[in-house]
Amino acid sequence: MQILQNISLKPYNTFGIDVLAKHFVSVTNIDDLKNILKLKEFSNKLILGGGSNMLLTKDYNGLVIHINMKGVEIVSDNGDTVWVKAHAGENWHQFVLWCIENNYGGIENLSLIPGNVGTAPIQNIGAYGVELKDVFDSCEAISLESNEIQIFTKSECDFGYRNSIFKQDKKRKFIITSVIFKLTKGQHKLNINYGAITSQLEASNIKKPSIKDVSNAVIAIRESKLPNPKEIGNSGSFFKNPVISNSQFKTLAENFNDLPSYPISESEVKIPAGWLIEKAGFKGKRLGNYGVHKNQALVLVNYGGAKGEEILNLSKLIQKTVKRLFNISIEAEVNIL
Ligand code: EPU
């Protein structure tokens, strides 16, 4: 394990923003991680997983710790259910594919989400009717205060929409080192009611889909709507979908009769931020080497060479415009650093 100096973070964030880390270390095991955390000379430490949910706006003046612990193992199996432990540095999509190859179900709707296993619980990644919490059993995390490993059960993680305890009370207090997933072995419970999945399966004439078919359908949908970070830098949905009251929705719907909404409680609905941003005229807008994706207005993109600050300013302009037009505040989903 070597601490490097003045390292470009461009390969380590899916937005492809080129900023420098003053110090950088990649850790492949827990002992090394514990030793690094003990070092007193670095007061500022940034924990970096897959770099898929962050916008870097300036050079980092401290130590970047790249979590690179690999490995997948079965911890328990009762014939119907399998408990699989994946280490934090495993690439999320590769792990999903591994589960599908082994016919372990539950995770297929989460195919092709960028990022790593260790950061997936922080924002409770979700897509097409499934969230990480649905397959989460527990995780191990190192406390930055005590340097001890602690186990968090599902209820302790307090998962919500793109939210968990690791974004709230325990924010920047723990590093997740591995996650245990609870998956089905045979009697898979498929989630195929999400409109786009249903039509994708119909288009392929698949009547009795396997988990592999569902994964392929999700991959096809994502590829048609979302830019591949290897080709165009991005961080998935830049904003969260906002929640508004039924009464505000009613007033808005009088002016915008095509406004989509999803009920989330008796008094509130969720509105797709992508729709609001599109209506505000930003979809596909390009400003030099950055902009808003042409197929999904929720995704801001770096065509190459953009500065984090420029993308941040665009996001602020979008927020201001949406607020002015709809009186709705949209909140960034990505972490701004
Ligand atoms: N819409 C528009 N214009 C757009 C984009 C969307 O009008 O440019 C409308 C669509 O017509 C549709 C609605 O918004 O009526 C919902 O669109 P979509 O199904 O694409 O989902 P989303 O709400 O935009 C969320 C997640 C995605 C996830 C999809 C599918 C958030 C912030 N985003 O997007 O997650 O893949 O649902 O489940 O919740 C991510 O978090 O990075 C991510 C990509």
Short mmCIF file of C-alpha atoms and ligand atoms in Angstrom, two decimals:
data_model
loop_
_atom_site.label_atom_id
_atom_site.label_comp_id
_atom_site.label_asym_id
_atom_site.label_seq_id
_atom_site.Cartn_x
_atom_site.Cartn_y
_atom_site.Cartn_z
CA MET A 1 0.00 0.00 0.00
CA GLN A 2 1.52 3.26 -1.15
CA ILE A 3 0.41 6.81 -0.58
CA LEU A 4 0.73 8.68 -3.87
CA GLN A 5 0.89 12.45 -4.38
CA ASN A 6 -0.96 14.73 -6.82
CA ILE A 7 -3.09 12.09 -8.48
CA SER A 8 -5.77 12.97 -11.03
CA LEU A 9 -9.20 11.75 -9.91
CA LYS A 10 -10.50 11.65 -13.47
CA PRO A 11 -10.48 7.83 -13.71
CA TYR A 12 -12.15 7.57 -10.29
CA ASN A 13 -15.37 9.55 -10.89
CA THR A 14 -17.99 8.69 -13.51
CA PHE A 15 -18.51 12.38 -14.33
CA GLY A 16 -14.90 12.28 -15.58
CA ILE A 17 -13.98 15.54 -13.84
CA ASP A 18 -10.25 16.17 -13.78
CA VAL A 19 -9.24 17.41 -10.33
CA LEU A 20 -6.19 16.48 -8.28
CA ALA A 21 -5.98 14.67 -4.97
CA LYS A 22 -3.04 15.97 -2.94
CA HIS A 23 -2.61 12.45 -1.47
CA PHE A 24 -4.18 9.22 -2.71
CA VAL A 25 -4.20 5.62 -1.53
CA SER A 26 -6.03 2.56 -2.80
CA VAL A 27 -6.83 0.01 -0.06
CA THR A 28 -7.48 -3.66 -0.79
CA ASN A 29 -7.99 -5.04 2.72
CA ILE A 30 -9.40 -4.03 6.09
CA ASP A 31 -6.07 -4.06 7.95
CA ASP A 32 -4.60 -1.56 5.50
CA LEU A 33 -7.73 0.56 5.80
CA LYS A 34 -7.47 0.56 9.61
CA ASN A 35 -3.79 1.54 9.42
CA ILE A 36 -4.52 4.39 7.03
CA LEU A 37 -7.32 5.70 9.21
CA LYS A 38 -4.93 5.78 12.20
CA LEU A 39 -2.53 8.14 10.42
CA LYS A 40 -2.70 11.49 12.16
CA GLU A 41 -0.93 13.59 9.53
CA PHE A 42 -3.97 13.62 7.24
CA SER A 43 -6.76 15.53 8.89
CA ASN A 44 -8.92 15.67 5.74
CA LYS A 45 -9.90 12.32 4.31
CA LEU A 46 -12.23 11.62 1.43
CA ILE A 47 -13.62 8.11 1.04
CA LEU A 48 -14.04 7.15 -2.59
CA GLY A 49 -15.95 4.12 -3.83
CA GLY A 50 -17.09 3.84 -7.45
CA GLY A 51 -17.21 7.65 -7.76
CA SER A 52 -20.61 7.37 -9.39
CA ASN A 53 -22.55 9.75 -7.18
CA MET A 54 -20.33 12.77 -6.85
CA LEU A 55 -19.49 16.00 -8.58
CA LEU A 56 -15.94 17.14 -7.89
CA THR A 57 -15.71 20.92 -8.13
CA LYS A 58 -12.16 21.50 -6.87
CA ASP A 59 -8.82 19.83 -6.11
CA TYR A 60 -8.87 17.79 -2.91
CA ASN A 61 -6.33 19.04 -0.42
CA GLY A 62 -6.25 15.97 1.83
CA LEU A 63 -6.00 12.18 1.50
CA VAL A 64 -8.35 10.34 -0.86
CA ILE A 65 -8.89 6.74 0.27
CA HIS A 66 -10.02 4.57 -2.61
CA ILE A 67 -11.96 1.58 -1.28
CA ASN A 68 -10.82 -1.35 -3.40
CA MET A 69 -11.61 -4.46 -1.33
CA LYS A 70 -12.72 -7.29 -3.61
CA GLY A 71 -14.40 -10.65 -3.14
CA VAL A 72 -17.79 -12.34 -3.19
CA GLU A 73 -18.65 -15.30 -0.95
CA ILE A 74 -21.69 -17.28 0.14
CA VAL A 75 -22.23 -17.00 3.86
CA SER A 76 -25.38 -19.10 4.20
CA ASP A 77 -27.81 -21.14 2.12
CA ASN A 78 -31.05 -22.78 3.27
CA GLY A 79 -32.05 -24.21 -0.09
CA ASP A 80 -34.55 -21.43 -0.93
CA THR A 81 -32.56 -18.41 0.10
CA VAL A 82 -28.89 -17.58 -0.17
CA TRP A 83 -26.97 -14.95 1.78
CA VAL A 84 -24.12 -13.54 -0.28
CA LYS A 85 -21.39 -11.28 1.04
CA ALA A 86 -19.80 -8.87 -1.41
CA HIS A 87 -16.87 -6.67 -0.49
CA ALA A 88 -17.15 -2.91 -0.90
CA GLY A 89 -14.85 -2.50 -3.89
CA GLU A 90 -16.76 -4.92 -6.13
CA ASN A 91 -18.28 -3.21 -9.16
CA TRP A 92 -22.07 -3.17 -8.67
CA HIS A 93 -23.10 -4.33 -12.13
CA GLN A 94 -20.48 -7.12 -12.21
CA PHE A 95 -21.89 -8.33 -8.90
CA VAL A 96 -25.46 -8.27 -10.29
CA LEU A 97 -24.31 -10.31 -13.30
CA TRP A 98 -22.57 -12.80 -11.01
CA CYS A 99 -25.84 -13.24 -9.07
CA ILE A 100 -27.79 -13.80 -12.28
CA GLU A 101 -25.26 -16.35 -13.58
CA ASN A 102 -25.69 -18.26 -10.34
CA ASN A 103 -29.50 -17.92 -10.57
CA TYR A 104 -29.72 -15.79 -7.41
CA GLY A 105 -32.74 -13.52 -7.76
CA GLY A 106 -33.91 -10.19 -6.39
CA ILE A 107 -31.27 -7.88 -7.72
CA GLU A 108 -31.91 -8.11 -11.50
CA ASN A 109 -33.85 -4.81 -11.75
CA LEU A 110 -30.75 -3.07 -10.42
CA SER A 111 -28.66 -4.06 -13.45
CA LEU A 112 -26.26 -1.56 -15.00
CA ILE A 113 -26.33 0.95 -12.14
CA PRO A 114 -22.87 2.52 -12.00
CA GLY A 115 -20.87 2.40 -8.78
CA ASN A 116 -19.60 -0.13 -6.28
CA VAL A 117 -21.20 -2.47 -3.74
CA GLY A 118 -19.94 -0.48 -0.74
CA THR A 119 -21.60 2.78 -1.72
CA ALA A 120 -24.89 1.28 -2.92
CA PRO A 121 -26.51 1.23 0.57
CA ILE A 122 -25.61 4.85 1.32
CA GLN A 123 -28.23 6.20 -1.05
CA ASN A 124 -30.29 2.99 -1.22
CA ILE A 125 -29.91 2.74 -4.99
CA GLY A 126 -33.11 1.95 -6.81
CA ALA A 127 -34.54 1.41 -10.27
CA TYR A 128 -37.62 -0.05 -11.96
CA GLY A 129 -39.60 -0.84 -8.83
CA VAL A 130 -36.75 -2.31 -6.73
CA GLU A 131 -34.49 -0.70 -4.17
CA LEU A 132 -31.32 -2.05 -2.61
CA LYS A 133 -33.15 -2.34 0.74
CA ASP A 134 -35.33 -5.12 -0.77
CA VAL A 135 -32.32 -7.47 -0.95
CA PHE A 136 -30.21 -6.04 1.86
CA ASP A 137 -29.53 -8.18 4.92
CA SER A 138 -26.75 -6.29 6.72
CA CYS A 139 -23.44 -4.56 6.19
CA GLU A 140 -20.12 -4.22 7.95
CA ALA A 141 -18.65 -0.78 8.36
CA ILE A 142 -15.58 0.72 10.04
CA SER A 143 -16.15 3.56 12.44
CA LEU A 144 -13.93 6.53 11.63
CA GLU A 145 -13.93 7.41 15.33
CA SER A 146 -13.10 4.08 16.97
CA ASN A 147 -11.52 2.25 13.99
CA GLU A 148 -13.70 -0.75 14.96
CA ILE A 149 -15.94 -2.79 12.67
CA GLN A 150 -19.65 -2.49 13.36
CA ILE A 151 -22.53 -4.47 11.84
CA PHE A 152 -25.64 -2.62 10.66
CA THR A 153 -28.84 -4.58 10.18
CA LYS A 154 -31.46 -3.55 7.66
CA SER A 155 -33.63 -1.76 10.21
CA GLU A 156 -30.63 0.05 11.67
CA CYS A 157 -29.84 1.44 8.21
CA ASP A 158 -33.20 3.26 8.19
CA PHE A 159 -33.52 3.10 4.41
CA GLY A 160 -35.72 5.58 2.55
CA TYR A 161 -35.99 6.91 -1.00
CA ARG A 162 -32.32 7.53 -1.98
CA ASN A 163 -31.59 7.75 1.71
CA SER A 164 -30.15 5.84 4.68
CA ILE A 165 -28.56 6.42 8.07
CA PHE A 166 -25.24 6.82 6.19
CA LYS A 167 -26.59 10.03 4.65
CA GLN A 168 -28.10 11.19 7.94
CA ASP A 169 -26.84 10.56 11.53
CA LYS A 170 -23.86 8.45 10.44
CA LYS A 171 -22.85 10.64 7.52
CA ARG A 172 -19.04 10.53 7.03
CA LYS A 173 -18.73 8.52 10.27
CA PHE A 174 -18.45 5.03 8.76
CA ILE A 175 -16.93 3.28 5.78
CA ILE A 176 -18.93 0.32 4.52
CA THR A 177 -16.51 -2.54 3.90
CA SER A 178 -18.91 -5.33 2.84
CA VAL A 179 -22.62 -6.00 2.35
CA ILE A 180 -24.63 -9.20 2.83
CA PHE A 181 -27.50 -9.65 0.36
CA LYS A 182 -30.45 -11.99 0.83
CA LEU A 183 -31.39 -13.51 -2.53
CA THR A 184 -33.79 -16.14 -3.82
CA LYS A 185 -32.52 -19.40 -5.28
CA GLY A 186 -35.50 -20.73 -7.18
CA GLN A 187 -38.86 -19.16 -6.42
CA HIS A 188 -37.91 -15.75 -7.75
CA LYS A 189 -40.32 -12.90 -7.15
CA LEU A 190 -40.04 -10.89 -10.33
CA ASN A 191 -40.82 -7.17 -10.39
CA ILE A 192 -41.92 -6.60 -13.95
CA ASN A 193 -44.87 -4.25 -13.48
CA TYR A 194 -42.87 -1.13 -14.17
CA GLY A 195 -44.24 0.07 -17.53
CA ALA A 196 -40.97 0.16 -19.41
CA ILE A 197 -40.06 -3.39 -18.35
CA THR A 198 -43.45 -4.77 -19.36
CA SER A 199 -43.21 -3.24 -22.83
CA GLN A 200 -39.57 -4.27 -23.26
CA LEU A 201 -40.43 -7.91 -22.45
CA GLU A 202 -43.47 -7.78 -24.74
CA ALA A 203 -41.34 -6.36 -27.55
CA SER A 204 -38.98 -9.33 -27.17
CA ASN A 205 -42.00 -11.66 -27.05
CA ILE A 206 -40.99 -13.04 -23.64
CA LYS A 207 -44.00 -14.42 -21.75
CA LYS A 208 -42.32 -16.21 -18.85
CA PRO A 209 -39.24 -14.15 -18.11
CA SER A 210 -36.24 -15.46 -16.20
CA ILE A 211 -34.15 -13.16 -13.99
CA LYS A 212 -31.71 -12.98 -16.90
CA ASP A 213 -34.54 -11.76 -19.19
CA VAL A 214 -35.50 -9.08 -16.67
CA SER A 215 -31.87 -8.00 -16.35
CA ASN A 216 -31.55 -7.82 -20.15
CA ALA A 217 -34.74 -5.76 -20.36
CA VAL A 218 -33.45 -3.32 -17.72
CA ILE A 219 -30.09 -3.08 -19.51
CA ALA A 220 -31.87 -2.31 -22.80
CA ILE A 221 -34.04 0.39 -21.18
CA ARG A 222 -31.12 2.00 -19.37
CA GLU A 223 -28.96 1.93 -22.51
CA SER A 224 -31.72 3.66 -24.49
CA LYS A 225 -32.25 6.43 -21.93
CA LEU A 226 -29.11 6.88 -19.90
CA PRO A 227 -25.65 7.77 -21.17
CA ASN A 228 -22.87 5.24 -20.58
CA PRO A 229 -20.39 6.96 -18.23
CA LYS A 230 -17.52 5.32 -20.16
CA GLU A 231 -18.60 7.34 -23.21
CA ILE A 232 -20.19 10.48 -21.72
CA GLY A 233 -19.34 11.51 -18.17
CA ASN A 234 -22.37 11.57 -15.86
CA SER A 235 -23.57 10.63 -12.44
CA GLY A 236 -27.00 9.14 -13.22
CA SER A 237 -29.90 11.16 -11.86
CA PHE A 238 -28.43 14.46 -10.75
CA PHE A 239 -31.58 15.40 -8.79
CA LYS A 240 -34.03 13.52 -6.60
CA ASN A 241 -37.67 13.37 -7.61
CA PRO A 242 -39.44 15.94 -5.41
CA VAL A 243 -42.40 15.20 -3.16
CA ILE A 244 -45.25 17.74 -3.09
CA SER A 245 -48.64 17.96 -1.37
CA ASN A 246 -51.81 16.78 -3.09
CA SER A 247 -53.15 20.33 -3.01
CA GLN A 248 -50.08 21.76 -4.73
CA PHE A 249 -50.32 18.98 -7.28
CA LYS A 250 -53.98 19.81 -7.96
CA THR A 251 -53.18 23.45 -8.57
CA LEU A 252 -50.28 22.60 -10.90
CA ALA A 253 -52.27 19.97 -12.78
CA GLU A 254 -54.81 22.67 -13.72
CA ASN A 255 -52.09 24.32 -15.79
CA PHE A 256 -50.18 21.20 -16.83
CA ASN A 257 -52.61 18.39 -17.51
CA ASP A 258 -49.84 15.96 -18.53
CA LEU A 259 -47.96 16.34 -15.21
CA PRO A 260 -47.05 12.77 -14.09
CA SER A 261 -47.27 11.87 -10.39
CA TYR A 262 -46.89 8.83 -8.16
CA PRO A 263 -48.81 8.72 -4.87
CA ILE A 264 -46.51 8.09 -1.91
CA SER A 265 -48.90 8.77 0.97
CA GLU A 266 -52.46 9.98 1.46
CA SER A 267 -51.41 13.58 1.29
CA GLU A 268 -48.33 13.61 -0.95
CA VAL A 269 -47.21 12.70 -4.45
CA LYS A 270 -43.82 12.32 -6.08
CA ILE A 271 -43.19 14.22 -9.32
CA PRO A 272 -40.53 13.18 -11.84
CA ALA A 273 -37.87 15.90 -11.78
CA GLY A 274 -37.00 14.86 -15.36
CA TRP A 275 -40.45 16.05 -16.48
CA LEU A 276 -40.08 19.40 -14.70
CA ILE A 277 -36.61 19.96 -16.17
CA GLU A 278 -37.80 19.02 -19.65
CA LYS A 279 -40.77 21.43 -19.36
CA ALA A 280 -38.35 24.11 -18.21
CA GLY A 281 -36.61 23.73 -21.57
CA PHE A 282 -33.33 22.17 -20.47
CA LYS A 283 -33.58 18.70 -21.99
CA GLY A 284 -30.75 18.17 -24.48
CA LYS A 285 -29.36 21.66 -23.85
CA ARG A 286 -25.62 21.78 -24.48
CA LEU A 287 -23.31 24.49 -23.19
CA GLY A 288 -19.91 23.80 -24.74
CA ASN A 289 -18.63 20.56 -23.28
CA TYR A 290 -21.39 19.93 -20.74
CA GLY A 291 -25.16 19.95 -20.62
CA VAL A 292 -28.39 18.04 -20.01
CA HIS A 293 -28.79 14.60 -21.58
CA LYS A 294 -31.02 14.45 -24.65
CA ASN A 295 -32.97 11.35 -23.57
CA GLN A 296 -33.31 11.94 -19.82
CA ALA A 297 -33.42 15.47 -18.44
CA LEU A 298 -32.52 14.27 -14.94
CA VAL A 299 -28.98 13.49 -16.07
CA LEU A 300 -26.33 16.18 -16.43
CA VAL A 301 -23.42 15.26 -18.67
CA ASN A 302 -19.77 16.09 -19.25
CA TYR A 303 -18.94 15.65 -22.94
CA GLY A 304 -15.25 15.85 -22.00
CA GLY A 305 -13.16 18.49 -20.28
CA ALA A 306 -15.96 20.25 -18.38
CA LYS A 307 -15.21 21.72 -14.96
CA GLY A 308 -17.22 20.53 -11.96
CA GLU A 309 -17.99 24.15 -11.16
CA GLU A 310 -19.62 24.63 -14.58
CA ILE A 311 -21.90 21.63 -14.08
CA LEU A 312 -22.71 22.84 -10.57
CA ASN A 313 -23.70 26.27 -11.94
CA LEU A 314 -25.93 24.63 -14.55
CA SER A 315 -27.59 22.55 -11.82
CA LYS A 316 -28.26 25.74 -9.82
CA LEU A 317 -29.79 27.42 -12.86
CA ILE A 318 -32.05 24.40 -13.39
CA GLN A 319 -33.11 24.47 -9.72
CA LYS A 320 -33.88 28.20 -9.91
CA THR A 321 -35.87 27.87 -13.12
CA VAL A 322 -37.91 24.90 -11.87
CA LYS A 323 -38.62 26.81 -8.65
CA ARG A 324 -39.75 29.88 -10.58
CA LEU A 325 -41.96 27.97 -13.01
CA PHE A 326 -43.51 25.35 -10.71
CA ASN A 327 -42.72 26.56 -7.18
CA ILE A 328 -41.03 23.18 -6.57
CA SER A 329 -37.55 22.83 -5.06
CA ILE A 330 -35.50 20.04 -6.55
CA GLU A 331 -32.62 18.74 -4.51
CA ALA A 332 -29.34 17.35 -5.86
CA GLU A 333 -29.00 13.60 -5.47
CA VAL A 334 -25.26 13.61 -6.11
CA ASN A 335 -22.73 14.73 -3.51
CA ILE A 336 -21.05 17.99 -4.38
CA LEU A 337 -17.43 18.19 -3.27
N1 EPU B 1 -39.70 12.20 -17.81
C1 EPU B 1 -39.83 13.27 -18.67
N2 EPU B 1 -38.69 13.81 -19.22
C2 EPU B 1 -37.46 13.31 -18.96
C3 EPU B 1 -37.32 12.21 -18.08
C4 EPU B 1 -38.47 11.69 -17.50
O1 EPU B 1 -40.92 13.73 -18.93
O2 EPU B 1 -36.50 13.84 -19.52
C5 EPU B 1 -40.92 11.58 -17.26
C6 EPU B 1 -41.22 10.28 -18.00
O3 EPU B 1 -42.04 10.50 -19.08
C7 EPU B 1 -41.93 9.47 -16.96
C8 EPU B 1 -41.35 9.97 -15.66
O4 EPU B 1 -40.69 11.19 -15.94
O5 EPU B 1 -43.30 9.78 -16.95
C9 EPU B 1 -40.42 8.97 -15.01
O6 EPU B 1 -39.28 8.74 -15.83
P1 EPU B 1 -38.33 7.45 -15.61
O7 EPU B 1 -39.13 6.22 -15.59
O8 EPU B 1 -37.22 7.57 -16.59
O9 EPU B 1 -37.81 7.60 -14.14
P2 EPU B 1 -37.22 8.83 -13.31
O10 EPU B 1 -38.16 9.17 -12.24
O11 EPU B 1 -36.82 9.92 -14.24
C10 EPU B 1 -36.03 7.27 -11.57
C11 EPU B 1 -34.68 7.17 -10.90
C12 EPU B 1 -33.68 6.51 -11.85
C13 EPU B 1 -34.19 5.13 -12.22
C14 EPU B 1 -35.59 5.29 -12.87
C15 EPU B 1 -36.24 3.98 -13.17
C16 EPU B 1 -34.55 9.01 -9.33
C17 EPU B 1 -33.95 10.32 -9.01
N3 EPU B 1 -34.20 8.47 -10.50
O12 EPU B 1 -35.90 8.17 -12.67
O13 EPU B 1 -32.46 6.33 -11.12
O14 EPU B 1 -33.31 4.47 -13.12
O15 EPU B 1 -36.48 6.00 -11.96
O16 EPU B 1 -36.66 3.36 -11.99
O17 EPU B 1 -35.31 8.46 -8.53
C18 EPU B 1 -30.30 7.22 -10.62
O18 EPU B 1 -30.67 7.31 -9.44
O19 EPU B 1 -29.15 7.58 -10.98
C19 EPU B 1 -31.24 6.74 -11.63
C20 EPU B 1 -30.94 6.74 -12.92
#
